[in-house]
Structures are given as structure tokens and as C-alpha cells.
Amino acid sequence: NMAVELEPTSRFVFLQRGVIHKHAGRLEESLRDATRAVELNGSEFSRRHRANALAALGRYAEAIAEYDRIPEVERGRSYFYWSERGELHLKRKEYEKAIEHFSRAFEFAARFEYHRYKQRAVAYFASERPMEALRDLKTAFDLNPKDGSTVGWIPAPEVAACPNQEFKEGMLQFATDAIEKNPAARSHRAVLALHLGRLDIAREDLAEIINSKGNQATHYDLYQVAMLHLADNRNVEAYRAACREMAGRFVDSKDADALAFMGWVCALM
């Protein structure tokens, strides 16, 4: 606030204060400062900040309109313009436009923004182009193998429901290859294998996860074990044992998710 008083005509001061407001959850104040910055200087940088502030409030159409006000000459080689607008189209489920904008962004900074490949993968999958989605997930993982969540980025039930058998087999192989670089990918392979009916793989992975974690196994790990028993010829005794294990560990938990998973499992007994 003092900086704004000292430099009331500096767009950078308003933009910086707007970022602080955003991180503090004061989204309307963030938008107000970004709007003032645009009034002072309607550059690509200022307008992107205002568009982001609008997007944070869920006002996606207005955010896109703000991007439209950026002159063509300033958009041309701006990675941020294309990638941020691609994300907006993805949120609006305008998948072809999202693909188009992410693809333009990759012309300028493809190797640094692995999470944008994950986002384009979602757009490809929603556009019934699953093999292209798989390609993008592999690229994202190659760029950042530390992020094991890439393997499960497309939810396992949606992968299983896809009619493209080549895609389903490719996803399972992708998960298998990922484990060599990041053991955390094993949990994602277990869930995927379970939904694909590959109980042999799911059984192997879950046994490895439970053995390695011991008492540190999460409620989600134990939930998957229970689901495996349910799918495995409805092994009732093993399922009940899994339920008792969850109840013993989490009945006094203050974790809402743990209690919810425990409730789902025990309700099916």
C-alpha cells in the first residue's frame, strides 16, 4: 500500500499488490489492482494479469475477452499468452481450441512446461484422440519423471471405458515403464490394472506397496486392496480382513478422506 502511495502511476506496483491479494485469497482486490494496471498501461503483460485475475474468479469468458484485447503483434511469440489461454479453453471444455493454443505455446517453450502437455493430453482424450493423449503424457513424464501423477492423470475408470484397446494397453505399458524412473508410479499402475481387469498386475503392485510402506500405508492403499479382493472372485474373507484393517487404523482419524474411504469399504460388507 505504501508503494502505491509513493508511485500511484506505476502499473508494476499495482500488479505486484494484485499478486499479493491473489495469494491471500482476496480475488476481487486482485482484479481491481490488475484493472488499474491495465488503465495505466494496456500492455500484454498487464492484460494477462487481469485475465488471470478474472479466471481466478471463474469468469472465464471475460478472461478470454481480455486476452482478445492484446494486439496481434504482442501475442505472436508470447508463450504465456498461448498457454494461459489454452488453459482457459480447457476449463470451458472447448477442447479443440485448447489443443490449438497449447500447440502454439509449445513452439516457444516446449521443454520447460511439462504440465501443459498433461493439460493438452486431457483435451486430446476428451476429443476422442486417445493415442495423442498418451503421446503427450509420455512427453510430460520424460520432461519431469519426478511427477508420478502424470501416469494417473487421466482417471483409470475413464481409461478403462475407452473403446480404443491400443490406448488401454499403451497406458498400462506407459505405467510399467514409468516405474523404472519413479517407483511412485506403481500405485497408479495398480489402480489402472485394477480397472482394466489385470488383477495379476494389481495384486503384485498392491502387495509391493503394502510391504514397502508397512504401517505407513495410506487409507487409499488399503481401499485399493479391498477393491482388489472384491474384484477377485469376490473374496469375502479377504475383503472383510481389509475392512477390519482400515477400521483399526482410521476409525479415530480426523482425516475426512480416510473416514470416507473406510465408510465406503465397510458399507459393502
mmCIF file of C-alpha atoms in Angstrom:
data_model
loop_
_atom_site.group_PDB
_atom_site.id
_atom_site.type_symbol
_atom_site.label_atom_id
_atom_site.label_comp_id
_atom_site.label_asym_id
_atom_site.label_seq_id
_atom_site.Cartn_x
_atom_site.Cartn_y
_atom_site.Cartn_z
ATOM 1 C CA ASN A 1 0.000 0.000 0.000
ATOM 2 C CA MET A 2 2.851 2.388 0.772
ATOM 3 C CA ALA A 3 4.375 1.658 -2.632
ATOM 4 C CA VAL A 4 1.074 2.555 -4.319
ATOM 5 C CA GLU A 5 1.025 5.861 -2.412
ATOM 6 C CA LEU A 6 4.613 6.601 -3.479
ATOM 7 C CA GLU A 7 4.131 5.532 -7.114
ATOM 8 C CA PRO A 8 0.413 5.835 -7.937
ATOM 9 C CA THR A 9 1.073 5.780 -11.703
ATOM 10 C CA SER A 10 3.215 2.647 -11.770
ATOM 11 C CA ARG A 11 1.434 -0.359 -13.244
ATOM 12 C CA PHE A 12 4.083 -2.650 -11.763
ATOM 13 C CA VAL A 13 3.209 -1.613 -8.217
ATOM 14 C CA PHE A 14 -0.468 -2.385 -8.806
ATOM 15 C CA LEU A 15 0.385 -5.695 -10.451
ATOM 16 C CA GLN A 16 2.608 -6.707 -7.563
ATOM 17 C CA ARG A 17 -0.028 -5.796 -4.998
ATOM 18 C CA GLY A 18 -2.573 -7.677 -7.076
ATOM 19 C CA VAL A 19 -0.451 -10.831 -6.908
ATOM 20 C CA ILE A 20 -0.223 -10.467 -3.119
ATOM 21 C CA HIS A 21 -4.014 -10.113 -2.915
ATOM 22 C CA LYS A 22 -4.451 -13.229 -5.067
ATOM 23 C CA HIS A 23 -2.153 -15.364 -2.919
ATOM 24 C CA ALA A 24 -4.044 -14.143 0.159
ATOM 25 C CA GLY A 25 -7.355 -15.169 -1.385
ATOM 26 C CA ARG A 26 -8.555 -11.598 -1.898
ATOM 27 C CA LEU A 27 -9.568 -12.177 -5.510
ATOM 28 C CA GLU A 28 -11.754 -9.096 -6.023
ATOM 29 C CA GLU A 29 -8.956 -6.844 -4.744
ATOM 30 C CA SER A 30 -6.538 -8.635 -7.063
ATOM 31 C CA LEU A 31 -8.816 -7.946 -10.024
ATOM 32 C CA ARG A 32 -9.210 -4.293 -9.002
ATOM 33 C CA ASP A 33 -5.423 -3.787 -8.967
ATOM 34 C CA ALA A 34 -4.952 -5.613 -12.278
ATOM 35 C CA THR A 35 -7.660 -3.449 -13.827
ATOM 36 C CA ARG A 36 -5.901 -0.311 -12.606
ATOM 37 C CA ALA A 37 -2.630 -1.588 -14.091
ATOM 38 C CA VAL A 38 -4.342 -2.019 -17.478
ATOM 39 C CA GLU A 39 -5.733 1.504 -17.253
ATOM 40 C CA LEU A 40 -2.200 2.790 -16.675
ATOM 41 C CA ASN A 41 -0.598 0.654 -19.366
ATOM 42 C CA GLY A 42 -2.582 -1.804 -21.502
ATOM 43 C CA SER A 43 0.389 -3.954 -22.412
ATOM 44 C CA GLU A 44 0.314 -7.710 -22.996
ATOM 45 C CA PHE A 45 1.811 -8.220 -19.541
ATOM 46 C CA SER A 46 -0.854 -6.135 -17.777
ATOM 47 C CA ARG A 47 -3.745 -7.656 -19.694
ATOM 48 C CA ARG A 48 -2.556 -11.191 -18.963
ATOM 49 C CA HIS A 49 -2.545 -10.374 -15.270
ATOM 50 C CA ARG A 50 -6.088 -9.045 -15.498
ATOM 51 C CA ALA A 51 -7.189 -12.120 -17.452
ATOM 52 C CA ASN A 52 -5.657 -14.348 -14.770
ATOM 53 C CA ALA A 53 -7.473 -12.405 -12.061
ATOM 54 C CA LEU A 54 -10.770 -12.874 -13.901
ATOM 55 C CA ALA A 55 -10.052 -16.579 -14.356
ATOM 56 C CA ALA A 56 -9.367 -16.969 -10.635
ATOM 57 C CA LEU A 57 -12.918 -15.710 -10.054
ATOM 58 C CA GLY A 58 -14.300 -18.234 -12.550
ATOM 59 C CA ARG A 59 -15.126 -15.508 -15.064
ATOM 60 C CA TYR A 60 -13.588 -17.377 -17.969
ATOM 61 C CA ALA A 61 -15.455 -15.704 -20.835
ATOM 62 C CA GLU A 62 -14.354 -12.278 -19.596
ATOM 63 C CA ALA A 63 -10.808 -13.554 -19.216
ATOM 64 C CA ILE A 64 -10.771 -14.710 -22.828
ATOM 65 C CA ALA A 65 -12.161 -11.349 -23.899
ATOM 66 C CA GLU A 66 -9.262 -9.684 -22.089
ATOM 67 C CA TYR A 67 -6.796 -11.842 -23.997
ATOM 68 C CA ASP A 68 -8.556 -10.803 -27.215
ATOM 69 C CA ARG A 69 -7.639 -7.186 -26.424
ATOM 70 C CA ILE A 70 -3.934 -7.980 -26.630
ATOM 71 C CA PRO A 71 -2.666 -6.743 -30.018
ATOM 72 C CA GLU A 72 -1.749 -9.450 -32.505
ATOM 73 C CA VAL A 73 1.834 -8.263 -32.682
ATOM 74 C CA GLU A 74 2.239 -8.785 -28.919
ATOM 75 C CA ARG A 75 0.587 -12.219 -28.917
ATOM 76 C CA GLY A 76 2.750 -13.613 -31.657
ATOM 77 C CA ARG A 77 5.667 -15.061 -29.740
ATOM 78 C CA SER A 78 4.280 -14.955 -26.200
ATOM 79 C CA TYR A 79 4.378 -18.425 -24.710
ATOM 80 C CA PHE A 80 2.324 -17.221 -21.763
ATOM 81 C CA TYR A 81 -0.448 -15.829 -23.961
ATOM 82 C CA TRP A 82 -0.954 -19.115 -25.789
ATOM 83 C CA SER A 83 -0.562 -21.443 -22.795
ATOM 84 C CA GLU A 84 -2.722 -19.432 -20.394
ATOM 85 C CA ARG A 85 -5.457 -19.039 -22.976
ATOM 86 C CA GLY A 86 -5.241 -22.761 -23.708
ATOM 87 C CA GLU A 87 -5.894 -23.461 -20.038
ATOM 88 C CA LEU A 88 -8.972 -21.227 -20.116
ATOM 89 C CA HIS A 89 -10.390 -23.090 -23.098
ATOM 90 C CA LEU A 90 -9.720 -26.366 -21.302
ATOM 91 C CA LYS A 91 -11.686 -25.155 -18.268
ATOM 92 C CA ARG A 92 -14.554 -24.193 -20.594
ATOM 93 C CA LYS A 93 -14.357 -27.666 -22.200
ATOM 94 C CA GLU A 94 -13.510 -26.094 -25.546
ATOM 95 C CA TYR A 95 -11.096 -28.879 -26.276
ATOM 96 C CA GLU A 96 -10.146 -28.171 -29.883
ATOM 97 C CA LYS A 97 -9.339 -24.557 -29.044
ATOM 98 C CA ALA A 98 -7.330 -25.733 -26.032
ATOM 99 C CA ILE A 99 -5.313 -28.075 -28.238
ATOM 100 C CA GLU A 100 -4.707 -25.288 -30.745
ATOM 101 C CA HIS A 101 -3.438 -22.835 -28.122
ATOM 102 C CA PHE A 102 -1.269 -25.318 -26.239
ATOM 103 C CA SER A 103 0.265 -26.396 -29.550
ATOM 104 C CA ARG A 104 1.158 -22.800 -30.381
ATOM 105 C CA ALA A 105 2.688 -22.375 -26.928
ATOM 106 C CA PHE A 106 4.928 -25.398 -27.446
ATOM 107 C CA GLU A 107 6.503 -23.681 -30.438
ATOM 108 C CA PHE A 108 8.182 -21.307 -27.991
ATOM 109 C CA ALA A 109 8.858 -23.200 -24.745
ATOM 110 C CA ALA A 110 8.026 -26.874 -25.160
ATOM 111 C CA ARG A 111 10.753 -28.336 -22.993
ATOM 112 C CA PHE A 112 10.070 -26.301 -19.860
ATOM 113 C CA GLU A 113 6.333 -26.674 -19.298
ATOM 114 C CA TYR A 114 5.617 -30.365 -18.817
ATOM 115 C CA HIS A 115 2.303 -29.688 -17.068
ATOM 116 C CA ARG A 116 0.947 -28.070 -20.230
ATOM 117 C CA TYR A 117 1.482 -31.409 -22.004
ATOM 118 C CA LYS A 118 -0.627 -33.005 -19.279
ATOM 119 C CA GLN A 119 -3.336 -30.441 -19.920
ATOM 120 C CA ARG A 120 -3.246 -30.960 -23.679
ATOM 121 C CA ALA A 121 -3.469 -34.723 -23.052
ATOM 122 C CA VAL A 122 -6.777 -34.136 -21.262
ATOM 123 C CA ALA A 123 -8.039 -32.106 -24.219
ATOM 124 C CA TYR A 124 -6.953 -34.793 -26.686
ATOM 125 C CA PHE A 125 -8.619 -37.527 -24.648
ATOM 126 C CA ALA A 126 -11.862 -35.542 -24.350
ATOM 127 C CA SER A 127 -11.726 -35.025 -28.135
ATOM 128 C CA GLU A 128 -11.609 -38.805 -28.664
ATOM 129 C CA ARG A 129 -7.962 -38.731 -29.732
ATOM 130 C CA PRO A 130 -6.581 -41.089 -27.077
ATOM 131 C CA MET A 131 -3.308 -42.017 -28.766
ATOM 132 C CA GLU A 132 -2.329 -38.365 -28.987
ATOM 133 C CA ALA A 133 -3.233 -38.028 -25.320
ATOM 134 C CA LEU A 134 -0.931 -40.930 -24.497
ATOM 135 C CA ARG A 135 1.878 -39.344 -26.501
ATOM 136 C CA ASP A 136 1.564 -36.110 -24.523
ATOM 137 C CA LEU A 137 1.556 -37.938 -21.192
ATOM 138 C CA LYS A 138 4.762 -39.730 -22.168
ATOM 139 C CA THR A 139 6.336 -36.429 -23.167
ATOM 140 C CA ALA A 140 5.296 -34.823 -19.875
ATOM 141 C CA PHE A 141 6.787 -37.707 -17.896
ATOM 142 C CA ASP A 142 10.019 -37.636 -19.883
ATOM 143 C CA LEU A 143 10.336 -33.924 -19.135
ATOM 144 C CA ASN A 144 9.698 -34.432 -15.416
ATOM 145 C CA PRO A 145 9.873 -38.066 -14.256
ATOM 146 C CA LYS A 146 9.677 -36.896 -10.629
ATOM 147 C CA ASP A 147 5.978 -36.263 -11.113
ATOM 148 C CA GLY A 148 4.477 -39.741 -10.839
ATOM 149 C CA SER A 149 0.945 -38.325 -11.007
ATOM 150 C CA THR A 150 1.369 -37.997 -14.780
ATOM 151 C CA VAL A 151 0.796 -41.752 -15.042
ATOM 152 C CA GLY A 152 -2.648 -41.401 -13.476
ATOM 153 C CA TRP A 153 -3.507 -38.025 -14.960
ATOM 154 C CA ILE A 154 -6.375 -39.483 -16.969
ATOM 155 C CA PRO A 155 -8.536 -41.262 -14.349
ATOM 156 C CA ALA A 156 -8.359 -45.047 -14.512
ATOM 157 C CA PRO A 157 -12.160 -45.502 -14.903
ATOM 158 C CA GLU A 158 -12.081 -43.238 -17.967
ATOM 159 C CA VAL A 159 -9.141 -45.150 -19.435
ATOM 160 C CA ALA A 160 -10.989 -48.424 -18.888
ATOM 161 C CA ALA A 161 -14.131 -47.048 -20.556
ATOM 162 C CA CYS A 162 -12.225 -46.002 -23.685
ATOM 163 C CA PRO A 163 -13.083 -48.274 -26.638
ATOM 164 C CA ASN A 164 -9.537 -47.999 -28.042
ATOM 165 C CA GLN A 165 -7.782 -51.192 -26.931
ATOM 166 C CA GLU A 166 -4.414 -49.988 -28.212
ATOM 167 C CA PHE A 167 -4.699 -46.951 -25.964
ATOM 168 C CA LYS A 168 -5.536 -49.027 -22.893
ATOM 169 C CA GLU A 169 -2.624 -51.362 -23.497
ATOM 170 C CA GLY A 170 -0.389 -48.363 -24.166
ATOM 171 C CA MET A 171 -1.378 -46.720 -20.892
ATOM 172 C CA LEU A 172 -0.582 -49.883 -18.965
ATOM 173 C CA GLN A 173 2.798 -50.173 -20.679
ATOM 174 C CA PHE A 174 3.474 -46.481 -20.027
ATOM 175 C CA ALA A 175 2.807 -47.048 -16.329
ATOM 176 C CA THR A 176 5.105 -50.073 -16.337
ATOM 177 C CA ASP A 177 7.942 -48.161 -17.982
ATOM 178 C CA ALA A 178 7.435 -45.208 -15.616
ATOM 179 C CA ILE A 179 8.038 -47.337 -12.524
ATOM 180 C CA GLU A 180 11.688 -47.768 -13.518
ATOM 181 C CA LYS A 181 12.195 -43.989 -13.289
ATOM 182 C CA ASN A 182 9.794 -43.256 -10.446
ATOM 183 C CA PRO A 183 8.645 -46.032 -8.088
ATOM 184 C CA ALA A 184 5.723 -43.831 -7.019
ATOM 185 C CA ALA A 185 4.139 -44.637 -10.382
ATOM 186 C CA ARG A 186 3.452 -48.154 -9.083
ATOM 187 C CA SER A 187 0.389 -47.005 -7.166
ATOM 188 C CA HIS A 188 -1.054 -45.507 -10.360
ATOM 189 C CA ARG A 189 -0.353 -48.724 -12.265
ATOM 190 C CA ALA A 190 -2.104 -50.723 -9.536
ATOM 191 C CA VAL A 191 -5.267 -48.629 -9.849
ATOM 192 C CA LEU A 192 -5.154 -48.734 -13.646
ATOM 193 C CA ALA A 193 -4.592 -52.500 -13.715
ATOM 194 C CA LEU A 194 -7.492 -52.995 -11.317
ATOM 195 C CA HIS A 195 -9.858 -51.080 -13.585
ATOM 196 C CA LEU A 196 -8.574 -52.841 -16.683
ATOM 197 C CA GLY A 197 -9.193 -56.225 -15.119
ATOM 198 C CA ARG A 198 -5.499 -57.088 -14.921
ATOM 199 C CA LEU A 199 -5.785 -58.417 -11.402
ATOM 200 C CA ASP A 200 -2.442 -60.183 -11.629
ATOM 201 C CA ILE A 201 -0.638 -56.859 -12.033
ATOM 202 C CA ALA A 202 -2.825 -55.114 -9.452
ATOM 203 C CA ARG A 203 -2.178 -57.895 -6.945
ATOM 204 C CA GLU A 204 1.579 -57.703 -7.476
ATOM 205 C CA ASP A 205 1.679 -53.918 -7.203
ATOM 206 C CA LEU A 206 -0.505 -53.652 -4.135
ATOM 207 C CA ALA A 207 1.495 -56.350 -2.350
ATOM 208 C CA GLU A 208 4.683 -54.415 -3.092
ATOM 209 C CA ILE A 209 3.133 -51.147 -1.918
ATOM 210 C CA ILE A 210 1.792 -52.584 1.344
ATOM 211 C CA ASN A 211 5.036 -54.462 2.072
ATOM 212 C CA SER A 212 7.202 -51.415 1.433
ATOM 213 C CA LYS A 213 5.032 -48.967 3.396
ATOM 214 C CA GLY A 214 4.044 -51.238 6.268
ATOM 215 C CA ASN A 215 2.210 -49.203 8.886
ATOM 216 C CA GLN A 216 2.619 -46.112 6.694
ATOM 217 C CA ALA A 217 0.200 -47.477 4.096
ATOM 218 C CA THR A 218 -2.469 -44.867 3.383
ATOM 219 C CA HIS A 219 -6.228 -45.234 3.503
ATOM 220 C CA TYR A 220 -6.205 -45.121 -0.285
ATOM 221 C CA ASP A 221 -3.689 -48.009 -0.454
ATOM 222 C CA LEU A 222 -5.906 -50.145 1.785
ATOM 223 C CA TYR A 223 -9.008 -49.117 -0.147
ATOM 224 C CA GLN A 224 -7.426 -50.407 -3.367
ATOM 225 C CA VAL A 225 -6.528 -53.679 -1.616
ATOM 226 C CA ALA A 226 -10.175 -54.063 -0.601
ATOM 227 C CA MET A 227 -11.353 -53.349 -4.146
ATOM 228 C CA LEU A 228 -8.932 -55.977 -5.441
ATOM 229 C CA HIS A 229 -10.425 -58.579 -3.138
ATOM 230 C CA LEU A 230 -13.904 -57.542 -4.248
ATOM 231 C CA ALA A 231 -12.957 -57.963 -7.902
ATOM 232 C CA ASP A 232 -11.006 -61.164 -7.309
ATOM 233 C CA ASN A 233 -13.930 -63.600 -7.406
ATOM 234 C CA ARG A 234 -15.490 -61.678 -4.504
ATOM 235 C CA ASN A 235 -13.033 -62.955 -1.938
ATOM 236 C CA VAL A 236 -15.292 -62.112 1.007
ATOM 237 C CA GLU A 237 -12.960 -63.169 3.810
ATOM 238 C CA ALA A 238 -10.028 -61.187 2.411
ATOM 239 C CA TYR A 239 -12.330 -58.228 1.850
ATOM 240 C CA ARG A 240 -13.528 -58.335 5.455
ATOM 241 C CA ALA A 241 -9.931 -58.517 6.640
ATOM 242 C CA ALA A 242 -9.137 -55.381 4.606
ATOM 243 C CA CYS A 243 -12.147 -53.638 6.149
ATOM 244 C CA ARG A 244 -11.023 -54.566 9.662
ATOM 245 C CA GLU A 245 -7.531 -53.274 8.859
ATOM 246 C CA MET A 246 -8.935 -49.930 7.693
ATOM 247 C CA ALA A 247 -11.226 -49.642 10.706
ATOM 248 C CA GLY A 248 -8.388 -50.452 13.098
ATOM 249 C CA ARG A 249 -6.179 -47.751 11.640
ATOM 250 C CA PHE A 250 -8.560 -44.964 10.762
ATOM 251 C CA VAL A 251 -11.673 -45.191 12.951
ATOM 252 C CA ASP A 252 -10.312 -42.414 15.206
ATOM 253 C CA SER A 253 -8.756 -40.425 12.366
ATOM 254 C CA LYS A 254 -9.533 -36.748 11.920
ATOM 255 C CA ASP A 255 -8.859 -37.088 8.183
ATOM 256 C CA ALA A 256 -12.208 -36.746 6.413
ATOM 257 C CA ASP A 257 -10.958 -38.590 3.329
ATOM 258 C CA ALA A 258 -9.714 -41.534 5.408
ATOM 259 C CA LEU A 259 -13.067 -41.803 7.170
ATOM 260 C CA ALA A 260 -14.940 -41.590 3.874
ATOM 261 C CA PHE A 261 -12.889 -44.370 2.268
ATOM 262 C CA MET A 262 -13.269 -46.516 5.382
ATOM 263 C CA GLY A 263 -17.019 -45.935 5.305
ATOM 264 C CA TRP A 264 -17.318 -46.949 1.652
ATOM 265 C CA VAL A 265 -15.393 -50.155 2.219
ATOM 266 C CA CYS A 266 -17.214 -51.211 5.385
ATOM 267 C CA ALA A 267 -20.627 -50.330 3.942
ATOM 268 C CA LEU A 268 -20.130 -53.014 1.264
ATOM 269 C CA MET A 269 -19.502 -55.795 3.759
#
